[in-house]
Amino acid sequence: MVIQGYPSPGDGLRLHLNENTGGCSARVLEAIRQVRPSDVSTYPQYREAVIATARHFGVNPDWILLTNGLDEGILMAAVGHIARARVYDAETIIPIPAFDPYPNSTAAVGATGIRVPPGPDFAFPTQAVLDAITPRTRMIFLNTPNNPTGQLISIADLVRISEAAPGALVLIDEAYIEFGGTTFLPQLPRFSNVLVGRTFSKAYGLAGMRVGVVIGQPQALDPVRAVTLPFNINGVALTAMHAALGDAEFLPRYAAQVRESRERLYAACRRLGLQYWPSAANYVMVRVGETAPFIEALAARKIHVRDRSKDPTTPGCIRITAGMIDHTEAAIEGLEAVVALQRGPGSTARQPQ
Ligand SMILES: Cc1ncc(COP(=O)(O)O)c(C=O)c1O
């Protein structure tokens, strides 16, 4: 039987989808409680939410397209710029390892994805991306910080690639930028071929509400707008997003937890002799060797992490969400216990509390 959605690991600590492990702002829940029957029975109005979002990101409202999660924005960017334009020999450039919706959206519009492998230690392959640009290139997916490695792309490299591909749409996915790195937004007025993608799922803790935003000049955004359905986001999600934007203290508080959690994960990896990659996002990729026993032993302790080993670019790796510090500490205890178990008697592990 096929069931819609991402398989649920069951109850326990969800550290497998880079969610906000602390939940959303209390102000969001309060706003949802105020929803009136007519807010539910009528089609949503986007005007206020778009204006508030534009103000938040410091751009014109006509540079904003709210989407049903950034996932929808990624798909619609491909539909708007490739399928709608009826480009039959289109190529997209996908630096790997990559977020699945990039190859999936490429396939959905019948384009060919050109995968560009990373440099040593997952360094961003700027020259190889530049070399991959051809007259058939219609879209370039750039993800900073990268999911799953947490590596950043420098603004200078984003600029070089955007300049080198004036005939392609460059989608800069900044889903995790609130946790580290510099946004490309101040550069956007220079580029009519670039869209920046942001989401309220991660830093703001609204993954269940599904609100993303695609930002860019009308020349880049209008083809996406043209294929996006008029009532793509539900009214409760808009209310939640509005309230999240109104809580200025929430984000810095959570980002501080994430930074400290990352440091504790790094320290634990060093103690345990596990290779890890310093991350600018709310997760850390760790090489554990054979992943299955690790994933299973952690799951037995009700700690769910992401197995990255099926991706040939990340062999032997798992990805662990770095959220609230006490959640990270629980994960670290789990890691220590599994490593101790694997190393056999004589090795010590902290007991679960
Ligand atoms: C790199 C990246 N982009 C975009 C998204 C999509 O986020 P959402 O559709 O929840 O807004 C995610 C979610 O995991 C992601 O990792």
Coordinates of C-alpha atoms and ligand atoms in Angstrom, one line a residue:
M1 CA 0.0 0.0 0.0
V2 CA 1.4 3.4 -0.9
I3 CA 0.7 6.1 1.6
Q4 CA 1.2 9.8 0.8
G5 CA 4.0 11.7 2.5
Y6 CA 7.4 11.1 4.0
P7 CA 7.5 7.9 6.1
S8 CA 7.1 8.6 9.7
P9 CA 9.7 7.1 12.1
G10 CA 7.1 6.9 14.9
D11 CA 7.3 8.7 18.1
G12 CA 10.5 10.0 19.7
L13 CA 13.0 12.7 18.9
R14 CA 12.8 13.8 15.3
L15 CA 16.3 14.8 14.2
H16 CA 15.9 13.5 10.6
L17 CA 14.2 16.4 8.7
N18 CA 16.0 19.5 9.9
E19 CA 12.8 20.7 11.7
N20 CA 12.8 23.2 14.5
T21 CA 13.0 20.9 17.5
G22 CA 11.6 23.5 19.9
G23 CA 8.3 24.1 18.0
C24 CA 7.0 27.4 16.9
S25 CA 6.5 30.7 18.7
A26 CA 3.7 30.8 21.3
R27 CA 2.5 33.8 19.4
V28 CA 1.8 31.6 16.4
L29 CA -0.4 29.3 18.4
E30 CA -2.2 32.3 19.9
A31 CA -2.9 33.7 16.5
I32 CA -4.2 30.3 15.2
R33 CA -6.6 30.2 18.2
Q34 CA -8.1 33.5 17.1
V35 CA -9.0 32.2 13.7
R36 CA -12.8 32.9 13.0
P37 CA -15.2 30.7 11.2
S38 CA -15.3 33.1 8.2
D39 CA -11.5 32.9 8.0
V40 CA -12.0 29.3 7.3
S41 CA -15.0 29.5 5.0
T42 CA -13.6 32.1 2.7
Y43 CA -10.7 31.9 0.2
P44 CA -7.5 33.4 1.6
Q45 CA -6.4 36.9 0.9
Y46 CA -2.7 37.3 0.3
R47 CA -2.2 41.0 0.2
E48 CA -1.4 41.7 3.9
A49 CA 0.9 38.7 4.1
V50 CA 2.8 39.6 1.0
I51 CA 3.3 43.2 2.2
A52 CA 4.5 42.0 5.6
T53 CA 6.9 39.5 4.0
A54 CA 8.2 42.2 1.6
R55 CA 8.8 44.5 4.5
H56 CA 10.6 41.7 6.4
F57 CA 12.9 41.0 3.5
G58 CA 13.3 44.6 2.5
V59 CA 12.0 44.3 -1.1
N60 CA 9.0 45.4 -3.2
P61 CA 5.8 43.4 -2.8
D62 CA 5.9 42.6 -6.5
W63 CA 9.2 40.8 -5.8
I64 CA 7.5 38.3 -3.5
L65 CA 5.7 35.1 -4.3
L66 CA 4.4 33.1 -1.3
T67 CA 4.4 29.4 -1.9
N68 CA 3.2 26.2 -0.2
G69 CA 6.5 25.6 1.4
L70 CA 9.7 26.4 -0.6
D71 CA 9.2 22.9 -2.1
E72 CA 6.4 24.3 -4.2
G73 CA 8.5 27.4 -5.1
I74 CA 11.2 25.0 -6.4
L75 CA 8.8 23.0 -8.5
M76 CA 7.0 26.1 -9.8
A77 CA 10.3 27.8 -10.8
A78 CA 11.1 24.8 -13.0
V79 CA 7.5 24.7 -14.4
G80 CA 7.5 28.5 -15.1
H81 CA 11.0 28.7 -16.6
I82 CA 11.2 25.4 -18.5
A83 CA 7.8 23.7 -19.0
R84 CA 5.9 26.9 -19.7
A85 CA 8.6 28.1 -22.0
R86 CA 8.3 24.8 -23.9
V87 CA 12.0 24.2 -23.8
Y88 CA 12.5 20.6 -24.9
D89 CA 16.2 20.2 -24.6
A90 CA 16.6 22.1 -21.3
E91 CA 19.4 21.3 -18.9
T92 CA 19.5 22.1 -15.2
I93 CA 22.7 22.2 -13.2
I94 CA 22.6 20.5 -9.8
P95 CA 25.7 20.6 -7.6
I96 CA 25.6 17.4 -5.5
P97 CA 24.9 16.2 -2.9
A98 CA 21.6 18.0 -3.4
F99 CA 18.1 18.4 -1.9
D100 CA 15.9 15.9 -3.7
P101 CA 13.3 18.3 -5.1
Y102 CA 16.0 19.7 -7.5
P103 CA 16.4 16.5 -9.5
N104 CA 12.7 15.7 -9.0
S105 CA 11.5 19.1 -10.4
T106 CA 14.0 18.8 -13.2
A107 CA 12.5 15.4 -14.1
A108 CA 8.9 16.8 -13.7
V109 CA 9.5 19.3 -16.5
G110 CA 11.3 16.8 -18.7
A111 CA 14.7 18.5 -18.4
T112 CA 18.1 16.8 -18.0
G113 CA 19.9 17.4 -14.7
I114 CA 23.6 17.9 -15.0
R115 CA 25.0 16.8 -11.7
V116 CA 28.3 18.5 -10.6
P117 CA 30.2 16.7 -7.9
P118 CA 31.7 18.6 -4.9
G119 CA 35.3 19.4 -4.3
P120 CA 37.3 17.9 -1.4
D121 CA 35.4 18.0 1.9
F122 CA 32.3 19.1 0.0
A123 CA 33.8 22.4 -1.0
F124 CA 31.5 24.1 -3.5
P125 CA 32.7 23.3 -7.0
T126 CA 32.4 26.8 -8.5
Q127 CA 34.6 26.2 -11.5
A128 CA 32.9 23.0 -12.4
V129 CA 29.5 24.6 -12.2
L130 CA 30.8 27.4 -14.5
D131 CA 32.2 24.8 -16.9
A132 CA 28.8 23.0 -17.0
I133 CA 26.9 26.0 -18.3
T134 CA 25.8 25.6 -21.9
P135 CA 23.2 27.3 -24.1
R136 CA 20.8 24.6 -23.0
T137 CA 21.2 25.5 -19.3
R138 CA 17.8 26.9 -18.2
M139 CA 18.1 26.6 -14.4
I140 CA 20.9 26.3 -11.8
F141 CA 20.1 25.2 -8.3
L142 CA 22.4 26.7 -5.7
N143 CA 21.8 25.8 -2.1
T144 CA 23.6 27.7 0.7
P145 CA 24.0 26.4 3.3
N146 CA 23.9 23.1 1.5
N147 CA 21.6 20.3 2.6
P148 CA 23.0 17.9 3.7
T149 CA 26.6 19.1 4.2
G150 CA 26.0 22.5 5.8
Q151 CA 28.6 24.1 3.5
L152 CA 28.2 27.7 2.3
I153 CA 28.6 29.1 -1.2
S154 CA 30.4 32.5 -1.0
I155 CA 28.6 35.6 -2.3
A156 CA 31.4 36.1 -4.8
D157 CA 30.8 32.6 -6.2
L158 CA 27.0 33.1 -6.4
V159 CA 27.7 36.4 -8.3
R160 CA 30.1 34.7 -10.7
I161 CA 27.7 32.0 -11.6
S162 CA 24.7 34.4 -11.9
E163 CA 26.8 36.6 -14.2
A164 CA 27.9 33.6 -16.3
A165 CA 24.4 32.3 -17.0
P166 CA 22.2 35.3 -18.0
G167 CA 20.0 33.0 -20.1
A168 CA 19.3 30.7 -17.1
L169 CA 17.3 31.1 -14.0
V170 CA 19.6 30.8 -10.9
L171 CA 17.6 29.6 -7.9
I172 CA 19.5 30.4 -4.7
D173 CA 17.9 28.2 -2.0
E174 CA 18.6 29.9 1.4
A175 CA 16.3 27.6 3.4
Y176 CA 18.8 27.5 6.3
I177 CA 20.4 31.0 6.0
E178 CA 19.1 32.2 9.3
F179 CA 21.5 29.7 11.0
G180 CA 24.7 31.0 9.3
G181 CA 26.1 32.6 6.2
T182 CA 25.1 35.8 4.3
T183 CA 22.0 36.2 2.3
F184 CA 22.2 37.1 -1.4
L185 CA 19.2 39.4 -1.1
P186 CA 21.2 42.7 -1.2
Q187 CA 22.6 41.5 -4.6
L188 CA 19.2 40.8 -6.1
P189 CA 18.7 44.3 -7.7
R190 CA 21.7 43.6 -9.9
F191 CA 20.3 40.3 -11.3
S192 CA 17.1 39.8 -13.3
N193 CA 17.9 36.0 -13.7
V194 CA 18.1 35.2 -10.0
L195 CA 15.5 34.0 -7.5
V196 CA 16.2 33.6 -3.8
G197 CA 14.1 30.9 -2.0
R198 CA 13.4 31.2 1.8
T199 CA 11.2 29.2 4.1
F200 CA 9.3 29.5 7.4
S201 CA 9.7 25.8 8.0
K202 CA 13.0 25.8 9.7
A203 CA 14.1 28.8 11.7
Y204 CA 10.5 29.8 12.4
G205 CA 9.3 26.3 13.2
L206 CA 6.3 26.3 10.7
A207 CA 7.1 23.1 8.7
G208 CA 3.6 21.8 9.3
M209 CA 2.0 25.0 8.0
R210 CA 3.8 25.0 4.7
V211 CA 4.9 28.5 3.9
G212 CA 7.8 29.4 1.7
V213 CA 8.7 32.5 -0.3
V214 CA 10.4 33.1 -3.6
I215 CA 12.0 36.5 -4.0
G216 CA 13.2 38.2 -7.2
Q217 CA 12.8 40.8 -9.9
P218 CA 9.6 40.5 -11.9
Q219 CA 11.5 39.2 -14.9
A220 CA 12.5 36.1 -13.0
L221 CA 9.4 35.9 -10.8
D222 CA 6.6 36.5 -13.2
P223 CA 7.0 33.2 -15.1
V224 CA 6.8 31.4 -11.7
R225 CA 3.8 33.5 -10.6
A226 CA 2.1 32.6 -13.9
V227 CA 2.0 28.9 -13.1
T228 CA 1.3 29.1 -9.4
L229 CA -2.3 28.4 -8.5
P230 CA -4.2 31.4 -7.1
F231 CA -5.0 29.9 -3.6
N232 CA -1.8 27.9 -3.1
I233 CA -1.5 28.7 0.7
N234 CA -4.3 28.2 3.2
G235 CA -5.4 31.0 5.4
V236 CA -4.4 29.5 8.7
A237 CA -0.8 29.1 7.4
L238 CA -0.8 32.8 6.4
T239 CA -2.0 33.7 9.9
A240 CA 0.8 31.6 11.4
M241 CA 3.4 33.2 9.2
H242 CA 2.2 36.7 10.0
A243 CA 2.4 36.0 13.8
A244 CA 5.9 34.4 13.4
L245 CA 7.1 37.6 11.7
G246 CA 5.8 39.6 14.6
D247 CA 7.9 37.7 17.2
A248 CA 11.3 39.3 16.8
E249 CA 12.8 37.5 19.8
F250 CA 12.0 34.0 18.7
L251 CA 14.5 33.6 15.9
P252 CA 17.7 34.9 17.7
R253 CA 16.9 32.7 20.7
Y254 CA 16.5 29.6 18.6
A255 CA 19.5 30.3 16.4
A256 CA 21.6 30.6 19.6
Q257 CA 20.4 27.1 20.6
V258 CA 21.4 25.8 17.2
R259 CA 24.9 27.3 17.3
E260 CA 25.5 25.8 20.8
S261 CA 24.1 22.4 19.6
R262 CA 26.4 22.3 16.6
E263 CA 29.4 22.9 18.8
R264 CA 28.4 20.1 21.2
L265 CA 27.9 17.8 18.3
Y266 CA 31.3 18.6 16.9
A267 CA 32.9 18.0 20.3
A268 CA 31.1 14.7 20.7
C269 CA 32.3 13.6 17.2
R270 CA 35.9 14.5 18.1
R271 CA 35.6 12.5 21.3
L272 CA 34.1 9.5 19.5
G273 CA 36.5 9.7 16.6
L274 CA 33.8 10.3 14.0
Q275 CA 34.4 12.5 11.0
Y276 CA 32.0 15.5 10.7
W277 CA 31.7 18.7 8.6
P278 CA 31.3 22.0 10.4
S279 CA 27.9 23.3 9.3
A280 CA 26.3 26.7 8.8
A281 CA 22.8 25.1 9.2
N282 CA 20.7 23.5 11.8
Y283 CA 22.2 20.0 11.2
V284 CA 25.5 18.3 11.1
M285 CA 26.6 15.5 8.7
V286 CA 28.6 12.8 10.4
R287 CA 30.4 9.8 8.8
V288 CA 29.8 6.8 11.0
G289 CA 30.8 4.0 8.5
E290 CA 28.0 1.4 8.2
T291 CA 24.9 3.4 8.9
A292 CA 22.2 0.8 9.3
P293 CA 23.2 -0.5 12.7
F294 CA 23.6 3.1 13.8
I295 CA 20.3 4.3 12.6
E296 CA 18.6 1.2 14.1
A297 CA 20.3 1.5 17.5
L298 CA 19.4 5.2 17.7
A299 CA 15.8 4.5 16.6
A300 CA 15.6 1.9 19.4
R301 CA 16.4 4.8 21.8
K302 CA 13.6 6.7 19.9
I303 CA 16.1 9.1 18.3
H304 CA 15.6 9.5 14.6
V305 CA 18.4 10.7 12.3
R306 CA 18.7 10.8 8.6
D307 CA 20.5 8.0 6.7
R308 CA 22.5 9.6 3.9
S309 CA 24.4 6.5 2.9
K310 CA 22.3 5.7 -0.2
D311 CA 23.5 8.9 -1.8
P312 CA 26.9 7.9 -3.5
T313 CA 28.3 11.4 -2.6
T314 CA 27.8 10.9 1.1
P315 CA 28.7 7.2 1.8
G316 CA 28.6 6.1 5.4
C317 CA 27.0 9.4 6.5
I318 CA 24.1 10.3 8.7
R319 CA 22.7 13.8 9.2
I320 CA 21.6 15.0 12.6
T321 CA 19.4 18.0 13.3
A322 CA 21.0 20.5 15.7
G323 CA 18.1 22.1 17.6
M324 CA 17.3 22.7 21.3
I325 CA 20.4 21.9 23.4
D326 CA 18.7 19.2 25.5
H327 CA 17.6 17.4 22.4
T328 CA 21.1 17.5 21.1
E329 CA 22.4 16.2 24.4
A330 CA 20.0 13.2 24.1
A331 CA 21.3 12.6 20.6
I332 CA 24.9 12.7 21.8
E333 CA 24.1 10.2 24.6
G334 CA 22.6 8.0 21.9
L335 CA 25.7 8.3 19.7
E336 CA 28.0 7.6 22.6
A337 CA 26.0 4.5 23.5
V338 CA 26.0 3.1 19.9
V339 CA 29.7 3.7 19.5
A340 CA 30.4 2.0 22.9
L341 CA 28.2 -0.9 21.8
Q342 CA 30.1 -1.2 18.5
R343 CA 33.5 -1.0 20.2
G344 CA 32.5 -3.7 22.7
P345 CA 33.3 -4.3 26.4
G346 CA 35.8 -2.0 28.0
S347 CA 34.5 1.1 26.3
T348 CA 32.4 3.5 28.4
A349 CA 29.2 5.3 27.6
R350 CA 27.0 7.6 29.6
Q351 CA 23.8 5.9 30.7
P352 CA 20.5 7.3 29.5
Q353 CA 18.9 9.5 32.1
Ligands
LIG1 C1 17.5 22.9 1.0 C2 16.1 23.0 1.2 N1 15.3 23.7 0.5 C3 14.0 23.8 0.6 C4 13.3 23.1 1.6 C5 11.9 23.1 1.6 O1 11.3 23.6 2.7 P1 9.7 23.8 2.9 O2 9.1 23.2 1.6 O3 9.4 23.1 4.1 O4 9.6 25.3 2.9 C6 14.1 22.2 2.4 C7 13.4 21.4 3.4 O5 13.9 20.4 4.0 C8 15.5 22.1 2.2 O6 16.3 21.3 2.9

